[in-house]
């Protein structure tokens, strides 16, 4: 996936003077919702309503979602953002716009809603992926892996 970079010439919005927009965000664990979930006016039940501005970045949205879903606050949790928008016939399409991570900075953190060309009425679908489970202490990479039976009173087989 190619990352959408922010442009340095993007105008900042005066948040004191500009009315925020309503962004309807749909969160799902593990993967994005299926496109059928947005068919004929239906939407998934996991809706968050966020009042924000077009200069809001994906990291800002990540922090707002973490406030509502505390289980998503674990270090290493990934947030994959997709813009959901209708075509002229009313069919909804997905466009992945970036990925953020809890406690790590990445290239998509500063991607703003205006740079992904969000329009009033579009939705944001967010897939939350929990970090992999801890598999114990990391192995010392300088030590070679032992073959089965070595070092426990068994001799290596000559073949």
Short mmCIF file of C-alpha atoms in Angstrom, two decimals:
data_model
loop_
_atom_site.label_atom_id
_atom_site.label_comp_id
_atom_site.label_asym_id
_atom_site.label_seq_id
_atom_site.Cartn_x
_atom_site.Cartn_y
_atom_site.Cartn_z
CA UNK A 1 0.00 0.00 0.00
CA UNK A 2 1.32 3.41 -0.84
CA UNK A 3 1.19 6.00 1.85
CA UNK A 4 -0.54 9.33 1.35
CA UNK A 5 1.79 12.09 2.48
CA UNK A 6 0.65 15.40 3.86
CA UNK A 7 1.48 18.48 1.89
CA UNK A 8 3.29 21.28 3.68
CA UNK A 9 1.08 23.83 1.91
CA UNK A 10 -2.14 22.40 3.37
CA UNK A 11 -4.01 25.20 5.08
CA UNK A 12 -4.52 24.74 8.78
CA UNK A 13 -8.05 25.23 9.98
CA UNK A 14 -8.81 27.67 12.74
CA UNK A 15 -10.62 25.26 15.06
CA UNK A 16 -11.97 28.11 17.16
CA UNK A 17 -13.75 29.69 14.18
CA UNK A 18 -14.60 26.65 12.01
CA UNK A 19 -17.49 24.31 12.78
CA UNK A 20 -16.40 20.66 13.02
CA UNK A 21 -17.80 17.94 10.77
CA UNK A 22 -19.40 14.70 11.92
CA UNK A 23 -17.24 11.73 10.99
CA UNK A 24 -18.99 8.39 11.34
CA UNK A 25 -16.34 5.81 12.27
CA UNK A 26 -16.99 2.06 12.27
CA UNK A 27 -14.54 -0.05 14.27
CA UNK A 28 -13.98 -3.78 13.89
CA UNK A 29 -11.53 -6.14 15.56
CA UNK A 30 -9.04 -7.86 13.26
CA UNK A 31 -10.27 -6.80 9.84
CA UNK A 32 -12.40 -4.24 8.04
CA UNK A 33 -16.14 -4.69 7.74
CA UNK A 34 -17.32 -6.27 4.51
CA UNK A 35 -18.56 -3.84 1.85
CA UNK A 36 -22.03 -5.44 2.13
CA UNK A 37 -22.28 -3.96 5.64
CA UNK A 38 -22.81 -0.55 3.99
CA UNK A 39 -25.43 -1.65 1.45
CA UNK A 40 -28.69 0.33 0.95
CA UNK A 41 -28.36 2.66 3.89
CA UNK A 42 -27.35 -0.03 6.38
CA UNK A 43 -24.27 0.53 8.51
CA UNK A 44 -22.42 -1.67 11.03
CA UNK A 45 -23.55 -1.46 14.66
CA UNK A 46 -20.09 -0.46 15.93
CA UNK A 47 -20.45 3.23 15.14
CA UNK A 48 -18.50 6.02 16.79
CA UNK A 49 -19.52 9.58 16.06
CA UNK A 50 -16.54 11.90 16.12
CA UNK A 51 -16.79 15.64 15.63
CA UNK A 52 -13.54 16.72 14.03
CA UNK A 53 -12.02 18.92 11.32
CA UNK A 54 -10.52 18.11 7.93
CA UNK A 55 -7.03 18.88 9.23
CA UNK A 56 -7.28 16.06 11.81
CA UNK A 57 -4.59 13.43 11.32
CA UNK A 58 -4.91 9.64 11.63
CA UNK A 59 -2.93 9.63 14.89
CA UNK A 60 -5.46 12.06 16.37
CA UNK A 61 -8.30 9.71 15.36
CA UNK A 62 -6.35 6.77 16.83
CA UNK A 63 -6.19 8.50 20.21
CA UNK A 64 -9.91 9.29 20.15
CA UNK A 65 -10.75 5.65 19.34
CA UNK A 66 -8.46 4.43 22.14
CA UNK A 67 -10.45 6.55 24.61
CA UNK A 68 -13.61 4.62 23.70
CA UNK A 69 -11.94 1.20 23.27
CA UNK A 70 -9.44 0.89 26.16
CA UNK A 71 -8.61 -2.70 25.13
CA UNK A 72 -7.01 -1.19 22.01
CA UNK A 73 -4.45 0.72 24.10
CA UNK A 74 -1.89 -2.10 24.25
CA UNK A 75 1.54 -1.25 22.91
CA UNK A 76 1.84 -2.47 19.33
CA UNK A 77 -1.88 -2.40 18.53
CA UNK A 78 -2.37 -1.46 14.87
CA UNK A 79 -5.17 0.74 13.50
CA UNK A 80 -5.83 0.34 9.77
CA UNK A 81 -7.96 3.16 8.32
CA UNK A 82 -10.10 2.89 5.20
CA UNK A 83 -12.28 5.57 3.68
CA UNK A 84 -15.76 4.31 2.75
CA UNK A 85 -17.53 6.33 0.08
CA UNK A 86 -20.43 5.87 -2.34
CA UNK A 87 -20.20 5.92 -6.12
CA UNK A 88 -22.84 7.54 -8.35
CA UNK A 89 -25.02 4.41 -8.18
CA UNK A 90 -24.98 4.26 -4.39
CA UNK A 91 -22.53 1.32 -4.08
CA UNK A 92 -19.93 1.81 -1.34
CA UNK A 93 -16.21 1.39 -1.95
CA UNK A 94 -13.19 1.15 0.36
CA UNK A 95 -9.92 3.02 -0.03
CA UNK A 96 -7.18 2.22 2.49
CA UNK A 97 -5.66 5.48 3.65
CA UNK A 98 -3.12 4.53 6.32
CA UNK A 99 -2.05 2.56 9.36
CA UNK A 100 -1.10 3.82 12.81
CA UNK A 101 0.29 2.02 15.83
CA UNK A 102 0.01 2.56 19.57
CA UNK A 103 3.31 3.75 21.10
CA UNK A 104 5.10 3.84 17.73
CA UNK A 105 5.34 6.59 15.17
CA UNK A 106 4.92 5.82 11.50
CA UNK A 107 4.69 7.52 8.13
CA UNK A 108 0.86 7.56 8.16
CA UNK A 109 0.48 9.27 11.55
CA UNK A 110 0.39 12.75 9.95
CA UNK A 111 -1.98 11.87 7.10
CA UNK A 112 -4.96 14.22 7.36
CA UNK A 113 -8.58 13.80 6.36
CA UNK A 114 -8.18 16.48 3.71
CA UNK A 115 -5.19 14.73 2.08
CA UNK A 116 -7.21 11.51 1.69
CA UNK A 117 -9.96 13.64 0.10
CA UNK A 118 -12.64 12.94 2.67
CA UNK A 119 -15.95 14.48 1.72
CA UNK A 120 -18.84 15.26 4.04
CA UNK A 121 -20.92 12.08 4.27
CA UNK A 122 -18.03 9.61 3.82
CA UNK A 123 -17.40 7.02 6.52
CA UNK A 124 -14.17 5.78 8.07
CA UNK A 125 -13.80 2.03 8.65
CA UNK A 126 -11.09 1.10 11.17
CA UNK A 127 -9.67 -2.39 11.65
CA UNK A 128 -7.99 -2.80 15.05
CA UNK A 129 -5.35 -5.51 15.16
CA UNK A 130 -4.06 -6.52 18.58
CA UNK A 131 -0.31 -7.07 18.97
CA UNK A 132 0.96 -10.65 18.72
CA UNK A 133 1.02 -12.46 22.03
CA UNK A 134 4.26 -12.47 23.97
CA UNK A 135 6.22 -15.64 23.21
CA UNK A 136 8.65 -15.37 26.09
CA UNK A 137 12.01 -13.63 26.30
CA UNK A 138 13.78 -12.95 23.02
CA UNK A 139 16.35 -15.53 22.01
CA UNK A 140 19.99 -14.47 21.93
CA UNK A 141 20.66 -14.24 18.19
CA UNK A 142 24.37 -15.05 18.67
CA UNK A 143 23.58 -18.53 19.98
CA UNK A 144 22.79 -21.08 17.25
CA UNK A 145 19.59 -23.05 17.56
CA UNK A 146 20.10 -26.48 19.10
CA UNK A 147 18.89 -29.49 17.25
CA UNK A 148 16.53 -31.83 19.05
CA UNK A 149 18.37 -33.80 21.72
CA UNK A 150 21.63 -31.84 21.64
CA UNK A 151 23.02 -30.66 24.93
CA UNK A 152 20.87 -33.02 27.01
CA UNK A 153 23.13 -36.06 27.18
CA UNK A 154 22.43 -37.15 23.63
CA UNK A 155 24.98 -37.15 20.88
CA UNK A 156 24.33 -35.69 17.48
CA UNK A 157 23.58 -38.22 14.85
CA UNK A 158 26.37 -38.48 12.25
CA UNK A 159 24.00 -38.15 9.29
#
